[in-house]
Amino acid sequence: FVPVSQGRQAGTKTSYYMCEYLARKHRLHLLAFSTKEGMAGFQKEDMSLFVSWKSIPVSNRNRIWGVMTAPGLPLAIAARNSQIYRREFHRLLNEHRFDVVLLDHTAMFQYAAEVPSSIVVGGNAHDITMQNWSRRAAAAKNGLARYVLDMEAKRMCRWEQKVFGNLNFVTIPS
């Protein structure tokens, strides 16, 4: 999501103030997905923190395409699988010399393995995604829904354990 100082979602605000802090001593580039909801409170002045920035709009159509083209990924992660994002990500990696790449939000961790090993890769996990799926499964009234949600929670858990191995560090804002 696009970091927004006046956003409605806690994650967009947390990300903004983390970037604001880092921009005091570092040159930042931003590549983010954006939804209509995530852009609530967007102010172009907020982007002055970044040397360059680009946001890629997300719609339900993009999310469905991501899920269809990445059936091996958990649903919440596949919804952010994007060839457009991947292309822009590789362009940035090729055009600039990065010391650190920070993937903000768990769904973005899917891109960690694409970062050269000479670059430190961190992840900022705003949500414990597997835990969210487990809670949904536990709360489901319908037996079939509970079964399906539990299977997705287990897929998410396996994926998180695997992908965390591609990261040098993970932060969990509170």
Coordinates of C-alpha atoms in Angstrom, one line a residue:
F1 CA 0.0 0.0 0.0
V2 CA 1.1 3.6 -0.5
P3 CA 2.3 5.1 2.7
V4 CA 0.0 8.0 3.6
S5 CA 0.4 10.3 6.6
Q6 CA -3.3 11.0 6.9
G7 CA -4.6 7.5 5.8
R8 CA -7.5 5.7 7.3
Q9 CA -5.7 2.4 7.7
A10 CA -3.1 2.0 10.5
G11 CA -0.7 0.2 8.1
T12 CA -0.5 3.1 5.7
K13 CA 0.2 5.6 8.5
T14 CA 2.7 3.3 10.2
S15 CA 4.5 2.8 6.8
Y16 CA 4.5 6.5 6.2
Y17 CA 6.1 7.4 9.5
M18 CA 8.7 4.6 9.2
C19 CA 9.6 6.0 5.7
E20 CA 9.7 9.5 7.0
Y21 CA 12.2 8.4 9.7
L22 CA 14.3 6.5 7.2
A23 CA 14.3 9.3 4.7
R24 CA 16.2 11.5 7.2
K25 CA 19.4 9.6 6.4
H26 CA 18.7 7.5 3.4
R27 CA 17.5 7.8 -0.2
L28 CA 14.2 6.0 -0.6
H29 CA 12.4 4.7 -3.7
L30 CA 8.8 3.5 -3.4
L31 CA 7.0 0.9 -5.5
A32 CA 3.5 0.2 -4.1
F33 CA 0.2 -1.2 -4.9
S34 CA -2.7 1.1 -4.4
T35 CA -6.4 0.6 -3.8
K36 CA -9.1 3.2 -3.7
E37 CA -9.4 2.5 0.1
G38 CA -5.7 2.6 0.6
M39 CA -5.4 6.0 -1.1
A40 CA -7.8 7.7 1.3
G41 CA -6.0 10.6 2.7
F42 CA -3.3 10.5 0.0
Q43 CA -1.4 13.8 -0.3
K44 CA 1.1 14.2 -3.1
E45 CA 3.4 16.1 -0.7
D46 CA 3.8 12.8 1.3
M47 CA 5.7 11.4 -1.7
S48 CA 8.5 14.1 -1.3
L49 CA 10.1 11.5 1.0
F50 CA 11.0 9.4 -2.0
V51 CA 13.6 9.9 -4.7
S52 CA 11.2 8.1 -7.0
W53 CA 7.8 6.6 -6.5
K54 CA 5.2 4.7 -8.4
S55 CA 1.9 3.2 -7.4
I56 CA 0.3 0.4 -9.3
P57 CA -3.6 0.4 -9.0
V58 CA -5.2 -2.7 -7.8
S59 CA -8.7 -3.9 -8.6
N60 CA -10.7 -7.1 -7.9
R61 CA -9.9 -8.0 -11.5
N62 CA -6.1 -7.7 -10.8
R63 CA -6.5 -9.8 -7.6
I64 CA -8.4 -12.6 -9.4
W65 CA -5.8 -12.6 -12.1
G66 CA -3.1 -12.9 -9.5
V67 CA -4.8 -15.8 -7.9
M68 CA -5.4 -17.6 -11.2
T69 CA -1.8 -17.2 -12.3
A70 CA -0.3 -18.3 -9.0
P71 CA -2.3 -21.2 -7.7
G72 CA 0.6 -22.4 -5.5
L73 CA 0.4 -19.3 -3.4
P74 CA -2.1 -18.8 -0.6
L75 CA -5.0 -16.6 -1.7
A76 CA -4.1 -13.5 0.2
I77 CA -0.6 -13.6 -1.2
A78 CA -1.6 -14.5 -4.8
A79 CA -3.9 -11.5 -4.8
R80 CA -0.7 -9.4 -4.9
N81 CA 1.0 -11.5 -7.6
S82 CA 1.5 -9.1 -10.5
Q83 CA 3.6 -9.1 -13.6
I84 CA 3.4 -5.3 -13.8
Y85 CA 4.7 -5.0 -10.3
R86 CA 7.4 -7.6 -10.9
R87 CA 8.6 -5.8 -14.1
E88 CA 8.8 -2.4 -12.2
F89 CA 10.5 -4.1 -9.3
H90 CA 13.2 -5.5 -11.6
R91 CA 13.6 -2.2 -13.4
L92 CA 14.3 -0.5 -10.0
L93 CA 16.7 -3.2 -9.0
N94 CA 18.6 -2.8 -12.3
E95 CA 18.6 1.0 -12.4
H96 CA 19.7 1.7 -8.8
R97 CA 22.2 0.4 -6.3
F98 CA 20.3 -0.7 -3.2
D99 CA 21.8 -1.6 0.2
V100 CA 18.4 -2.7 1.6
V101 CA 15.0 -3.6 0.1
L102 CA 12.1 -3.4 2.5
L103 CA 9.0 -5.3 1.5
D104 CA 6.1 -3.7 3.4
H105 CA 3.2 -6.1 4.1
T106 CA 3.4 -9.9 4.1
A107 CA 1.9 -10.3 0.6
M108 CA 5.0 -8.5 -0.7
F109 CA 7.4 -11.1 0.7
Q110 CA 6.7 -13.2 -2.4
Y111 CA 9.1 -10.9 -4.2
A112 CA 12.0 -11.4 -1.7
A113 CA 13.6 -14.3 -3.7
E114 CA 14.0 -12.0 -6.7
V115 CA 16.3 -9.6 -4.9
P116 CA 20.0 -10.2 -5.5
S117 CA 21.8 -11.8 -2.6
S118 CA 24.1 -8.8 -2.3
I119 CA 21.2 -6.7 -1.0
V120 CA 19.7 -7.0 2.5
V121 CA 16.0 -7.9 2.3
G122 CA 13.7 -7.1 5.1
G123 CA 10.0 -7.5 5.6
N124 CA 7.5 -5.4 7.5
A125 CA 4.7 -7.7 8.6
H126 CA 1.8 -5.5 9.6
D127 CA -0.4 -8.5 10.1
I128 CA 0.3 -12.1 11.1
T129 CA -1.6 -13.3 8.0
M130 CA -1.7 -17.0 9.0
Q131 CA -3.2 -16.0 12.3
N132 CA -6.0 -14.1 10.5
W133 CA -6.9 -17.2 8.5
S134 CA -6.9 -19.4 11.6
R135 CA -9.2 -17.0 13.3
R136 CA -11.6 -17.0 10.3
A137 CA -11.6 -20.8 10.3
A138 CA -12.4 -20.9 14.1
A139 CA -15.2 -18.4 13.7
A140 CA -16.8 -20.1 10.7
K141 CA -20.3 -21.4 11.5
N142 CA -20.6 -23.6 8.4
G143 CA -18.5 -26.9 8.5
L144 CA -17.4 -26.7 4.9
A145 CA -16.4 -23.0 5.3
R146 CA -14.4 -23.9 8.4
Y147 CA -12.7 -26.8 6.6
V148 CA -11.8 -24.6 3.6
L149 CA -10.5 -21.7 5.8
D150 CA -8.5 -24.1 7.9
M151 CA -6.9 -25.5 4.8
E152 CA -6.0 -22.0 3.7
A153 CA -4.6 -21.2 7.1
K154 CA -2.3 -24.2 6.9
R155 CA -1.2 -23.2 3.4
M156 CA -0.5 -19.7 4.7
C157 CA 1.5 -21.1 7.6
R158 CA 3.7 -23.3 5.3
W159 CA 4.2 -20.4 2.9
E160 CA 5.2 -18.0 5.7
Q161 CA 7.7 -20.4 7.1
K162 CA 9.2 -20.9 3.6
V163 CA 9.3 -17.2 2.6
F164 CA 10.7 -15.9 5.9
G165 CA 13.8 -17.8 4.9
N166 CA 14.2 -15.4 2.0
L167 CA 14.3 -12.4 4.4
N168 CA 17.3 -11.1 6.4
F169 CA 15.0 -9.6 9.0
V170 CA 11.3 -9.1 9.8
T171 CA 9.7 -6.3 11.8
I172 CA 6.3 -6.4 13.2
P173 CA 4.9 -3.0 14.0
S174 CA 2.7 -2.7 17.0

